[in-house]
Each structure stands twice: as C-alpha cells, then as structure tokens.
GROMACS .gro file of C-alpha atoms in nm:
model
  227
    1UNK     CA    1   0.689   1.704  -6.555
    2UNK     CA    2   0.762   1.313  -6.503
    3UNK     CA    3   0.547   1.180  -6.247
    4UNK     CA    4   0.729   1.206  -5.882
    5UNK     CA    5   0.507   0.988  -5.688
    6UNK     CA    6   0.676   0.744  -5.500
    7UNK     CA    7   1.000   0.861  -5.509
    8UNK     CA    8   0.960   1.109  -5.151
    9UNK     CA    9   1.036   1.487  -5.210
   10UNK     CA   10   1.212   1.691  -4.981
   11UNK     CA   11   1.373   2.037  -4.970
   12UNK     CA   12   1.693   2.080  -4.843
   13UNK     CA   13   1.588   2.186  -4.506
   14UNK     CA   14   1.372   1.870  -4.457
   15UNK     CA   15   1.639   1.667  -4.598
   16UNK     CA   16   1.902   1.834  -4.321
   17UNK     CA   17   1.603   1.799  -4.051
   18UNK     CA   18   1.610   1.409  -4.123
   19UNK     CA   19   1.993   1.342  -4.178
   20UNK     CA   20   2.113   1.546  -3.950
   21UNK     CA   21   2.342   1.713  -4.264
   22UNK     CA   22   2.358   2.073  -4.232
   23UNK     CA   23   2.162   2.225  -4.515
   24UNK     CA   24   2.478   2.429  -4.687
   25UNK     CA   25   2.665   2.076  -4.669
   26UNK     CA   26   2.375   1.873  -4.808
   27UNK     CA   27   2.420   2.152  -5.092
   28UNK     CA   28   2.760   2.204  -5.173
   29UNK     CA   29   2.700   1.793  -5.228
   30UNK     CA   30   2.462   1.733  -5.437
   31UNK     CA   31   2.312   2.124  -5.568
   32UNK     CA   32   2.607   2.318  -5.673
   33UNK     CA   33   2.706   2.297  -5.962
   34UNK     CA   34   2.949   2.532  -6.148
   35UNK     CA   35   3.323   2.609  -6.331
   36UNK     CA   36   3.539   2.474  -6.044
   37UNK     CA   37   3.246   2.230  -5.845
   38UNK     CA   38   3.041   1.958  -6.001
   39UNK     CA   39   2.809   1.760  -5.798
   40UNK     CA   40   2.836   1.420  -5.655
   41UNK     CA   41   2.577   1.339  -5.814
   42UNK     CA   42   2.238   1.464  -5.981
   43UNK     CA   43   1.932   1.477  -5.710
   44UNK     CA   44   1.681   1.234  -5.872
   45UNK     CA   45   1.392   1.496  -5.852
   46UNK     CA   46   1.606   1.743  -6.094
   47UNK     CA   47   1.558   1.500  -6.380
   48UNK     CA   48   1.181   1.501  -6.317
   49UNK     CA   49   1.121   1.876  -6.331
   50UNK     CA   50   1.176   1.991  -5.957
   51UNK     CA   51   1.563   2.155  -5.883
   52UNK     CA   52   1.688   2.207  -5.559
   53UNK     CA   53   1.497   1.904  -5.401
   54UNK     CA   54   1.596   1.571  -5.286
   55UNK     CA   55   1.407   1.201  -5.294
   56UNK     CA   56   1.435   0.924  -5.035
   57UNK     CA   57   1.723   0.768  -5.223
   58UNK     CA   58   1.913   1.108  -5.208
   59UNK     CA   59   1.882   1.109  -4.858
   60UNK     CA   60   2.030   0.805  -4.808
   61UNK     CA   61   2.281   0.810  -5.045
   62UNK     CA   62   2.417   1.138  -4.868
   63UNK     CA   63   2.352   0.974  -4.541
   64UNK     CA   64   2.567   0.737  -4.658
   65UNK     CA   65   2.847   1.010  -4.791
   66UNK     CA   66   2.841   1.160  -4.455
   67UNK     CA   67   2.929   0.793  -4.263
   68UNK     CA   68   3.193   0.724  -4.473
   69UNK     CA   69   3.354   1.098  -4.434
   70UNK     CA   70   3.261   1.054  -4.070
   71UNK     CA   71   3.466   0.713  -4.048
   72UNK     CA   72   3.797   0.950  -4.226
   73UNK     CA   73   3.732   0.847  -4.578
   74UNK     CA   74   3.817   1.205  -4.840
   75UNK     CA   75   3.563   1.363  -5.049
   76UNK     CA   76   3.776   1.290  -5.374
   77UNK     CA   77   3.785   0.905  -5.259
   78UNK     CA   78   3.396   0.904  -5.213
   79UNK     CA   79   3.371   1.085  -5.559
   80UNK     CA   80   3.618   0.808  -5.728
   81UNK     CA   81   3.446   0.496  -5.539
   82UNK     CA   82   3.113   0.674  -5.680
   83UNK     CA   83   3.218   0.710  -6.007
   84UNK     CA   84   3.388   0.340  -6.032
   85UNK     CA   85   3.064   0.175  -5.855
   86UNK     CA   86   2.804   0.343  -6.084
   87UNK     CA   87   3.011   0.229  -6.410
   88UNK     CA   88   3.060  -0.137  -6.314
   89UNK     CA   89   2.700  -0.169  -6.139
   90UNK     CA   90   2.550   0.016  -6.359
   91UNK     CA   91   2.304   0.180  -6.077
   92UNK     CA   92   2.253   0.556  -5.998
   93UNK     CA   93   2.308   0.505  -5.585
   94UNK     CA   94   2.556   0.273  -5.561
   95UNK     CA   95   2.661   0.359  -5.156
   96UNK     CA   96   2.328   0.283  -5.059
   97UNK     CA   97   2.423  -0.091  -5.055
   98UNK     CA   98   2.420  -0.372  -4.800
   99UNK     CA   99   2.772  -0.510  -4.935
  100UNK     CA  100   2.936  -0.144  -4.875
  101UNK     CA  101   3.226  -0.146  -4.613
  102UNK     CA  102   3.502   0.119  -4.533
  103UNK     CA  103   3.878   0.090  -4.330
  104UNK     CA  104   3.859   0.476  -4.289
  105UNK     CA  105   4.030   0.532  -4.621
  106UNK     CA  106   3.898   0.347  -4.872
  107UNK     CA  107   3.547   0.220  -4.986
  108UNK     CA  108   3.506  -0.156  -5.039
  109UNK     CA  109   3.200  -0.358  -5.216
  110UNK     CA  110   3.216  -0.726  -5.052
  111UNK     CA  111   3.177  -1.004  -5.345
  112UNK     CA  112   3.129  -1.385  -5.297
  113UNK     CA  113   3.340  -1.605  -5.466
  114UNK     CA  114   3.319  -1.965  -5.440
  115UNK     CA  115   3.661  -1.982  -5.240
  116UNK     CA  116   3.492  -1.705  -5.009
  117UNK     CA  117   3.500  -1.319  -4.966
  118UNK     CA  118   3.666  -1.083  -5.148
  119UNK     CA  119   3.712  -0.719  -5.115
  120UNK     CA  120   3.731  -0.440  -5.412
  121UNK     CA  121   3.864  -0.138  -5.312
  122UNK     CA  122   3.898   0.018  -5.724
  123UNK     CA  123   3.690  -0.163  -5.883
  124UNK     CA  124   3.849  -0.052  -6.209
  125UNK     CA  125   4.141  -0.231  -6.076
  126UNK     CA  126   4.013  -0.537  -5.895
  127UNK     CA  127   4.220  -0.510  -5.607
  128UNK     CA  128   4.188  -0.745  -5.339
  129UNK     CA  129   4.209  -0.602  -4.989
  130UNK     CA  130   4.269  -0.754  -4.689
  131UNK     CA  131   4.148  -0.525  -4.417
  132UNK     CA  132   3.942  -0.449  -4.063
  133UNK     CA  133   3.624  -0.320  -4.220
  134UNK     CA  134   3.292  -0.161  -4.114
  135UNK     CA  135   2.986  -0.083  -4.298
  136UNK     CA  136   2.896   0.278  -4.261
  137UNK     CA  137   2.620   0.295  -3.971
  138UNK     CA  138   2.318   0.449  -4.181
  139UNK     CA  139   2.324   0.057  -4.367
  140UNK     CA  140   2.244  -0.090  -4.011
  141UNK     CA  141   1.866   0.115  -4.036
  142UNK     CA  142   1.793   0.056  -4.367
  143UNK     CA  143   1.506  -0.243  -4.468
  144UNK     CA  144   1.675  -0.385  -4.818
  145UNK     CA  145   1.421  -0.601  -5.091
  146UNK     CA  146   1.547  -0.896  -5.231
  147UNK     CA  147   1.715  -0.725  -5.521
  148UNK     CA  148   1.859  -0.459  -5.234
  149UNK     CA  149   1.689  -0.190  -5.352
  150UNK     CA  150   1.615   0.016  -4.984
  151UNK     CA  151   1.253   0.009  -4.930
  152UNK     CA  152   1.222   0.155  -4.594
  153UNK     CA  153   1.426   0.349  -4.338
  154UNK     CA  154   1.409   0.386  -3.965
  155UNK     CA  155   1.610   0.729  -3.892
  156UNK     CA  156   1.652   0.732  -3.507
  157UNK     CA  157   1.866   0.490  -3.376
  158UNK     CA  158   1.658   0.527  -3.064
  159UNK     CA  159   1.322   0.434  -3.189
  160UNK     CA  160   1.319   0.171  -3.489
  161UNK     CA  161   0.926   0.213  -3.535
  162UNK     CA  162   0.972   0.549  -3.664
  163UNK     CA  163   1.001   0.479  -4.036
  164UNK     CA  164   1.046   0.678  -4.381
  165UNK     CA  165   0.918   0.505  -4.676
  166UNK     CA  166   0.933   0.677  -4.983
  167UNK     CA  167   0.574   0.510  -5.116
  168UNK     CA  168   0.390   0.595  -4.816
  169UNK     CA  169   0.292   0.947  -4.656
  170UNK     CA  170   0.470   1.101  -4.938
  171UNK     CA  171   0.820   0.991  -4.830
  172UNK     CA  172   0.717   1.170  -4.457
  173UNK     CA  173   0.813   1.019  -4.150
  174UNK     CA  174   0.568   0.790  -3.934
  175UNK     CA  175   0.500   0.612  -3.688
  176UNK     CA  176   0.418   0.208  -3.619
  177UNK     CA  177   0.190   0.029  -3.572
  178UNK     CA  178  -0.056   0.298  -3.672
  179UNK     CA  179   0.177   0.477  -3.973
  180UNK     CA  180   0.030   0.773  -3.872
  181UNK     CA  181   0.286   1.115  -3.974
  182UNK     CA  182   0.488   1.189  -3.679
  183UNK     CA  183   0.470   1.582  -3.746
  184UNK     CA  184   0.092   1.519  -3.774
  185UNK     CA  185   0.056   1.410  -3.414
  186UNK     CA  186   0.397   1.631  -3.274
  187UNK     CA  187   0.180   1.980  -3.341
  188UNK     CA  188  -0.147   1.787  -3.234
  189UNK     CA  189   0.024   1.690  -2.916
  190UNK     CA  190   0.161   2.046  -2.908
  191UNK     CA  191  -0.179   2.202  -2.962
  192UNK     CA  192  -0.337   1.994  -2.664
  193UNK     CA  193  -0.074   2.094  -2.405
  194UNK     CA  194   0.095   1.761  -2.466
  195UNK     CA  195  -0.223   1.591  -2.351
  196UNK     CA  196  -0.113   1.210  -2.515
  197UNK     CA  197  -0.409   1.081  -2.385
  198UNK     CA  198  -0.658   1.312  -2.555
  199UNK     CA  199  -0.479   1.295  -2.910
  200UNK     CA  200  -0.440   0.920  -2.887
  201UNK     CA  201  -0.864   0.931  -2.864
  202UNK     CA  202  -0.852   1.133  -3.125
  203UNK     CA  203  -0.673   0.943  -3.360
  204UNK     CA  204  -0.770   0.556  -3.253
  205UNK     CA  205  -0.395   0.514  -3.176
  206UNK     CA  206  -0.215   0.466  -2.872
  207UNK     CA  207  -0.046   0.731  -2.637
  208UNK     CA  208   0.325   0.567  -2.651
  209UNK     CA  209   0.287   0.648  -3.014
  210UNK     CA  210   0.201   1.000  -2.952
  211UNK     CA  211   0.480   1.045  -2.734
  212UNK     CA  212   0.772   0.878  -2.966
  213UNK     CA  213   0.622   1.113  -3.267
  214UNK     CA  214   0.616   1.412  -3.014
  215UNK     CA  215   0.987   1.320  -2.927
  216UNK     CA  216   1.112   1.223  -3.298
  217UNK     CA  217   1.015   1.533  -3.433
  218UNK     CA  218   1.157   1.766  -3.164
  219UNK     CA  219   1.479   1.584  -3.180
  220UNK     CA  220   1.482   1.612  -3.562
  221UNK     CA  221   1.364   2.020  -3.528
  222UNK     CA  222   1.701   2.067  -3.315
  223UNK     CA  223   1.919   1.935  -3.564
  224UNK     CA  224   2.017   1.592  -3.386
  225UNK     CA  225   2.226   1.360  -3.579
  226UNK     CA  226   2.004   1.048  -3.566
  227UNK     CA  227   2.302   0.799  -3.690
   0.00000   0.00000   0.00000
C-alpha cells in the first residue's frame, strides 16, 4: 500500500460532515462507478490501496463541484471543463484553482496576457469570453502556495481559525492558535458539562477556543453547509 500520509483520509461520512455534501451525492460523484456511470474523477486514496475514501484534495475538489452546480452550472459541463482542464494543465484537480470563475453556465480559467485578461471557457477551443464572472465561494477559504497548490482550508465561513490541513492532525479539523482537534475538545467540553473553563486548564489553551471547537463540530454533526 503506497504511503497515505499527508494526503488526509476521510470516509464518506466525514467527507459529507465537512462539505456539507450529502453522503449518497458525494458518492454518486466520485465512488460509483459502473456500465452507464463513470466517476468524475478517481478519489486519490483509491490509487494508494484504500477504496471508498476521500483525501483533502477530494474534498475540495467536490466542494468545488458543488459551487459551481450551486451557481446553475450542469453536471455534463463540470465533467467537460474537467476533462479539458486536466488535459491542457496537465494536473489531477484542476477546479481547485485560484484562476477558476463561472457565469452560471460555463466554467472559465482566467489567463494573463500582456494586453490583459482573458477568459477560456473550452479550452480545447480557446474561446474568449466576455462575461460577469464569479469564482465559486469554497476558493474564497482556501490558503494557496506559490505554485497554487491548496495547502490549508478554513471550512466555516463563520470562524476562519478553524482550519483543515491535510499534513497536520491527519487531515482533521483544528483549531488556532493552539491547533488543537476540534472533535478532541467538542466531546471533552461535552464530557465536562460544557465547563470551557475546566477543559481550557486542561489543555493549556484558552476557553474561546473551546467554545468555537464545541460550536464547529456541532454545526458540522447537523449537516450545515459551511460555504
């Protein structure tokens, strides 16, 4: 089995606990696979030896599949811009990208030319588009390097020191400035009688900390769609 360290693993549940994607949705996406229904795209921990799981970057890829649906763009559209982004890129998550941008029907990559912007909305094609974009919401939470490759996430819109980082904790949410596991201190804080003050004393951290990683995963255990 290749090594999946680094990469965060997550079962479908988790993954539907942190999107917000309903679990049979997340699946009909990216795990079945069949006669009449292929995939989006292979989960990257099915290549390293563990099916029906999902890493950080499949996460935010499908994040990034449900924005664009959300914003009116079709499935088939998705799977074309997919399919067209991958081959010219030459990268395996190609909608998890800074430059990505949407009218509500088509997908767009912005380039820079030296006489300015340009849109692409086939890339097979080159077409230039002149249209009101927007970049699907789940790029607004996302910490890019400098070769935007996503390095970090912060999944509630309400609280951007809850992060997900797929070389830390496993790929597990936590919280900052302490980066301790949110569902750590959510069933400590349960297990004191949400007594912030004790498990803060515990843990050499501070109460507010508690209390957002208390909140975080309850809203995440209801099925709230963070973004």
């Amino acid at each position: 089995m290749t090594s999946l360290i680094g990469i965060g693993l997550y079962s479908p549940k988790q993954a539907a606990q942190l999107t917000g994607i309903k679990t049979d949705l997340l699946k009909s996406w990216l795990l079945r696979d069949d006669d009449t229904h292929k995939p989006l795209w292979h989960p990257e921990p099915e290549a390293k030896g563990a099916p029906d799981a999902f890493s950080f970057r499949d996460l935010l890829e499908a994040k990034a599949v449900w924005s664009l649906r959300q914003h009116g763009v079709s499935l088939q559209t998705i799977r074309r811009a997919l399919d067209n982004l991958k081959s010219h890129y030459q990268i395996d998550y190609p909608l998890t990208n800074p430059r990505l941008a949407t009218d509500g029907k088509d997908v767009f990559i912005q380039t820079i030319t030296e006489s300015g912007e340009e849109w692409l909305s086939d890339l097979a094609k080159r077409q230039k588009v002149m249209a009101e974009v927007v970049s699907p919401s789940i790029l607004k939470s996302i910490s890019f390097d400098e070769c935007q490759n996503p390095v970090a996430w912060q999944p509630d819109p309400e609280d951007d020191l809850i992060e997900v980082n797929p070389k830390l904790n496993f790929g597990k949410p936590y919280v900052l400035p302490s980066y301790m596991p949110t569902r750590t201190l959510a069933k400590a804080y349960a297990a004191e009688d949400e007594n912030a003050e004790m498990v803060a004393r515990y843990y050499g951290i501070t109460e507010d900390e508690v209390i957002r990683a208390a909140n975080f995963e309850r809203r995440i255990a209801a099925g709230a769609h963070l973004h």
